[in-house]
CSV table of C-alpha atoms in Angstrom, one decimal:
chain,number,residue,atom,x,y,z
A,1,MET,CA,59.6,123.8,103.2
A,2,ASN,CA,58.4,120.1,103.2
A,3,GLN,CA,59.2,117.7,100.4
A,4,LEU,CA,57.0,118.6,97.5
A,5,THR,CA,55.8,116.6,94.5
A,6,LYS,CA,54.5,118.0,91.3
A,7,VAL,CA,53.3,116.2,88.2
A,8,PHE,CA,54.5,117.3,84.8
A,9,GLU,CA,52.8,115.5,81.9
A,10,GLY,CA,52.3,112.4,84.0
A,11,ASN,CA,55.8,112.4,85.6
A,12,GLU,CA,56.4,113.1,89.2
A,13,VAL,CA,59.1,115.7,90.0
A,14,ARG,CA,60.1,115.9,93.7
A,15,VAL,CA,61.4,119.2,95.1
A,16,VAL,CA,63.2,119.6,98.4
A,17,GLY,CA,65.2,122.3,100.1
A,18,THR,CA,63.9,125.8,100.9
A,19,PRO,CA,62.1,128.5,98.8
A,20,ASP,CA,65.5,130.3,98.6
A,21,GLU,CA,67.4,127.2,97.6
A,22,LEU,CA,65.3,124.7,95.8
A,23,LEU,CA,66.7,121.2,95.0
A,24,PHE,CA,65.2,118.9,92.3
A,25,VAL,CA,65.6,115.1,92.3
A,26,LEU,CA,67.9,114.4,89.3
A,27,ALA,CA,66.3,111.1,88.5
A,28,ASP,CA,62.9,112.6,88.2
A,29,VAL,CA,64.2,115.4,85.9
A,30,CYS,CA,66.0,112.9,83.7
A,31,LYS,CA,62.8,110.8,83.4
A,32,VAL,CA,60.8,113.9,82.2
A,33,LEU,CA,63.5,114.7,79.7
A,34,ASP,CA,64.1,111.2,78.4
A,35,LEU,CA,67.7,111.1,79.7
A,36,THR,CA,68.1,107.5,80.5
A,37,ASN,CA,71.3,107.6,82.6
A,38,PRO,CA,71.2,110.0,85.5
A,39,GLY,CA,74.7,109.0,86.5
A,40,VAL,CA,76.2,110.2,83.1
A,41,VAL,CA,74.2,113.4,83.3
A,42,LYS,CA,75.5,114.1,86.8
A,43,ASN,CA,79.1,113.6,85.7
A,44,ARG,CA,78.6,116.2,83.0
A,45,LEU,CA,77.4,118.9,85.4
A,46,SER,CA,79.5,121.7,86.7
A,47,GLU,CA,81.0,121.3,90.2
A,48,GLY,CA,78.7,122.5,93.0
A,49,VAL,CA,75.3,122.2,91.3
A,50,SER,CA,74.6,118.6,92.5
A,51,SER,CA,74.5,117.0,96.0
A,52,THR,CA,73.1,114.0,97.9
A,53,TYR,CA,69.9,114.3,99.8
A,54,THR,CA,68.1,111.9,102.2
A,55,LEU,CA,64.6,111.5,100.9
A,56,GLN,CA,61.7,110.0,102.8
A,57,THR,CA,60.0,107.5,100.6
A,58,ALA,CA,57.3,104.8,101.1
A,59,GLY,CA,60.1,102.3,101.5
A,60,GLY,CA,62.0,104.4,104.1
A,61,LYS,CA,64.8,106.8,103.8
A,62,GLN,CA,66.7,106.9,100.5
A,63,GLN,CA,69.8,108.7,99.3
A,64,VAL,CA,69.1,110.6,96.1
A,65,THR,CA,71.1,113.0,93.9
A,66,VAL,CA,69.5,116.5,93.8
A,67,ILE,CA,70.4,119.5,91.7
A,68,ASN,CA,70.0,123.2,92.3
A,69,GLU,CA,68.4,125.6,89.8
A,70,ASP,CA,71.7,126.1,87.8
A,71,GLY,CA,72.0,122.3,87.5
A,72,LEU,CA,68.4,122.0,86.5
A,73,TYR,CA,68.9,124.4,83.6
A,74,ASP,CA,72.0,122.6,82.5
A,75,VAL,CA,70.2,119.3,82.4
A,76,ILE,CA,67.3,120.8,80.4
A,77,LEU,CA,69.8,122.0,77.8
A,78,ASP,CA,71.2,118.4,77.6
A,79,SER,CA,67.8,117.2,76.3
A,80,ARG,CA,66.8,117.6,72.6
A,81,LYS,CA,63.4,116.3,73.3
A,82,PRO,CA,60.4,118.6,72.4
A,83,GLN,CA,59.2,118.5,76.0
A,84,ALA,CA,62.4,120.2,77.3
A,85,LYS,CA,61.1,123.6,76.4
A,86,ARG,CA,57.7,122.9,77.9
A,87,PHE,CA,59.3,121.6,81.0
A,88,ARG,CA,61.5,124.7,81.4
A,89,LYS,CA,58.4,127.0,81.0
A,90,TRP,CA,56.5,124.9,83.5
A,91,VAL,CA,59.3,125.2,86.1
A,92,THR,CA,60.0,128.9,85.6
A,93,GLY,CA,56.5,130.0,85.0
A,94,GLU,CA,54.5,127.9,87.5
A,95,VAL,CA,56.6,125.9,90.0
A,96,LEU,CA,59.3,128.5,91.1
A,97,PRO,CA,56.9,131.5,91.4
A,98,SER,CA,54.4,129.5,93.4
A,99,ILE,CA,56.9,128.1,95.9
A,100,ARG,CA,58.7,131.4,96.4
A,101,LYS,CA,55.4,133.3,96.8
A,102,ASP,CA,53.5,130.9,99.1
A,103,GLY,CA,56.2,128.6,100.5
A,104,GLY,CA,55.3,125.7,98.3
A,105,TYR,CA,52.5,123.6,96.9
A,106,MET,CA,50.3,121.9,99.5
A,107,ILE,CA,50.8,118.1,98.9
A,108,ALA,CA,48.5,115.7,100.8
A,109,ARG,CA,50.5,112.9,102.4
A,110,ALA,CA,49.2,109.4,102.3
A,111,ASP,CA,49.0,109.1,106.1
A,112,GLU,CA,47.0,112.3,106.6
A,113,SER,CA,43.3,112.2,107.4
A,114,PRO,CA,40.9,114.6,105.7
A,115,GLU,CA,40.7,116.7,108.9
A,116,GLU,CA,44.5,117.0,109.0
A,117,ILE,CA,44.7,118.0,105.3
A,118,MET,CA,42.0,120.7,105.9
A,119,ALA,CA,43.7,122.0,109.0
A,120,ARG,CA,47.1,122.3,107.2
A,121,GLY,CA,45.4,123.9,104.3
A,122,LEU,CA,43.8,126.5,106.6
A,123,LEU,CA,47.2,127.3,108.2
A,124,ILE,CA,48.7,127.8,104.7
A,125,ALA,CA,45.7,130.0,103.7
A,126,GLN,CA,46.0,132.1,106.8
A,127,SER,CA,49.7,132.6,106.3
A,128,THR,CA,49.1,133.7,102.7
A,129,ILE,CA,46.3,136.1,103.8
A,130,GLU,CA,48.6,137.6,106.4
A,131,ARG,CA,51.4,138.0,103.9
A,132,LEU,CA,49.2,139.6,101.3
A,133,GLN,CA,47.8,142.0,104.0
A,134,HIS,CA,51.3,143.0,105.1
A,135,GLU,CA,52.3,143.6,101.5
A,136,LYS,CA,49.2,145.7,100.9
A,137,GLU,CA,49.8,147.8,104.1
A,138,ALA,CA,53.5,148.3,103.1
A,139,ALA,CA,52.5,149.5,99.6
A,140,THR,CA,49.9,151.9,101.0
A,141,THR,CA,52.4,153.3,103.4
A,142,GLN,CA,54.9,153.8,100.6
A,143,LEU,CA,52.3,155.6,98.4
A,144,GLU,CA,51.3,157.9,101.3
A,145,ALA,CA,54.9,158.8,101.9
A,146,GLN,CA,55.4,159.6,98.2
A,147,ARG,CA,52.2,161.5,97.8
A,148,PRO,CA,53.5,164.9,98.8
A,149,GLN,CA,56.4,164.5,96.4
A,150,VAL,CA,54.1,163.5,93.6
A,151,LEU,CA,51.7,166.3,94.2
A,152,PHE,CA,54.6,168.8,94.3
A,153,ALA,CA,56.0,167.4,91.0
A,154,GLU,CA,52.6,167.6,89.3
A,155,ALA,CA,52.0,171.1,90.5
A,156,VAL,CA,55.4,172.4,89.4
A,157,SER,CA,55.5,170.6,86.1
A,158,THR,CA,52.2,172.1,85.0
A,159,SER,CA,52.8,175.5,86.5
A,160,GLN,CA,53.0,178.5,84.2
A,161,THR,CA,55.4,180.2,86.5
A,162,SER,CA,59.1,180.0,85.6
A,163,ILE,CA,61.8,180.9,88.1
A,164,LEU,CA,65.3,182.3,88.0
A,165,VAL,CA,68.3,180.0,88.2
A,166,GLY,CA,69.1,181.5,91.6
A,167,GLN,CA,65.6,180.6,92.9
A,168,LEU,CA,66.1,177.0,91.6
A,169,ALA,CA,69.4,176.8,93.5
A,170,LYS,CA,67.5,177.7,96.7
A,171,LEU,CA,64.9,175.0,96.1
A,172,ILE,CA,67.7,172.4,95.6
A,173,SER,CA,69.4,173.6,98.8
A,174,GLN,CA,66.1,173.3,100.7
A,175,ASN,CA,65.9,169.6,99.5
A,176,GLY,CA,69.3,168.7,101.0
A,177,LEU,CA,72.0,169.6,98.4
A,178,LYS,CA,73.9,172.7,99.1
A,179,MET,CA,73.8,174.7,95.9
A,180,GLY,CA,74.4,178.4,95.3
A,181,GLN,CA,73.4,180.4,92.2
A,182,ASN,CA,76.9,180.6,90.7
A,183,ARG,CA,77.6,177.0,91.3
A,184,LEU,CA,74.4,176.0,89.6
A,185,PHE,CA,75.1,178.3,86.6
A,186,ALA,CA,78.6,176.8,86.3
A,187,TRP,CA,77.2,173.2,86.4
A,188,MET,CA,74.6,174.0,83.7
A,189,ARG,CA,77.3,175.5,81.5
A,190,GLU,CA,79.7,172.6,81.9
A,191,ASN,CA,76.9,170.0,81.2
A,192,GLY,CA,75.7,171.7,78.0
A,193,TYR,CA,72.5,173.2,79.3
A,194,LEU,CA,73.6,176.9,79.0
A,195,GLY,CA,76.0,178.6,76.6
A,196,LYS,CA,79.6,179.1,77.7
A,197,LYS,CA,80.7,182.2,75.8
A,198,GLY,CA,79.9,185.2,73.7
A,199,ALA,CA,76.4,186.5,73.2
A,200,HIS,CA,74.9,183.1,74.3
A,201,TYR,CA,76.7,183.1,77.7
A,202,ASN,CA,74.3,181.7,80.3
A,203,GLU,CA,71.5,181.4,77.7
A,204,PRO,CA,69.9,178.0,77.1
A,205,THR,CA,71.3,175.9,74.4
A,206,GLN,CA,69.1,174.6,71.6
A,207,TYR,CA,69.1,171.2,73.2
A,208,SER,CA,67.6,172.7,76.4
A,209,VAL,CA,65.1,174.8,74.6
A,210,GLU,CA,63.7,172.0,72.6
A,211,ARG,CA,63.1,170.0,75.7
A,212,GLY,CA,61.2,172.8,77.4
A,213,TRP,CA,63.5,173.3,80.3
A,214,PHE,CA,64.1,177.0,79.9
A,215,GLU,CA,62.6,180.2,78.5
A,216,VAL,CA,64.3,183.5,77.8
A,217,LEU,CA,62.5,186.8,78.6
A,218,GLU,CA,63.5,189.9,76.6
A,219,ARG,CA,63.1,193.4,78.0
A,220,THR,CA,63.8,196.7,76.3
A,221,ASN,CA,65.3,199.6,78.2
A,222,ASN,CA,65.7,203.2,77.0
A,223,ASN,CA,69.2,204.6,77.6
A,224,PRO,CA,69.7,208.3,78.4
A,225,ASP,CA,71.2,208.9,75.0
A,226,GLY,CA,68.0,207.7,73.3
A,227,THR,CA,69.3,204.3,72.3
A,228,VAL,CA,67.4,201.1,73.2
A,229,ARG,CA,69.1,198.3,75.2
A,230,ILE,CA,67.7,194.8,75.1
A,231,THR,CA,68.3,192.5,78.2
A,232,ARG,CA,67.6,188.8,78.1
A,233,THR,CA,66.9,186.8,81.3
A,234,THR,CA,67.1,183.0,81.4
A,235,LYS,CA,64.4,181.4,83.5
A,236,VAL,CA,63.7,177.7,84.4
A,237,THR,CA,60.2,176.4,83.5
A,238,GLY,CA,58.2,174.1,85.7
A,239,LYS,CA,59.3,171.2,83.6
A,240,GLY,CA,62.9,172.2,83.9
A,241,GLN,CA,62.6,172.6,87.7
A,242,ILE,CA,61.5,169.0,88.1
A,243,TYR,CA,64.2,167.8,85.7
A,244,PHE,CA,67.1,169.6,87.3
A,245,MET,CA,66.0,168.8,90.9
A,246,THR,CA,65.5,165.2,90.1
A,247,LYS,CA,68.9,164.9,88.3
A,248,LEU,CA,71.0,166.8,90.8
A,249,LEU,CA,69.4,165.3,93.9
A,250,GLY,CA,69.6,161.8,92.3
A,251,GLU,CA,73.3,162.2,91.5
A,252,ALA,CA,74.0,163.4,95.1
A,253,SER,CA,72.2,160.4,96.8
């Protein structure tokens, strides 16, 4: 990144370094914030946030004190002037995002001809267009890769077909996590999704039912002695299938 100059409320603020490590000229920052003695400000800063930089000026090379982002925020906090808040918002909301997105502001140098300025601008524009195109292609590729998973999730979550816990265990195994029926039942009991004892053993807890993850099917059977036996079968709803697959596969990754 070349040396950049940006104007805040009539005051020039010079920025050097790279988009990943921006450095601000301390004297410029102090002027914006009405801090009259940059040397005193520098002495109050934490170690490692300031350094010396050789700057190219109209009068030749000049050694200046520069501060990194941490140092910049420390200096802003030193000022009680009303413009301090505006300056911080300007830096964080305009300067930093623009530099990191496009590599910096384009600043016309005094020795450049109109043709040179235009040529440099075209190079920057072309670079920006190529970057945006690359980001768009990457986003499209990611969406296409996720599309089958999204369609599967939508289809299952809206399906009226519930499945047995054993069938869910097979689905989970097919997606990369070895899981048998007994192991899945045990995990659901230990994590409070199914009852642990008595008449409610392996039946969904109230917590699970309220969230729509399970349903219980009742069936009556006639015994040889004439009595009626009721059996209850726990099944996982479409919503529950998505929830448990996402949770278990996520924990395993």
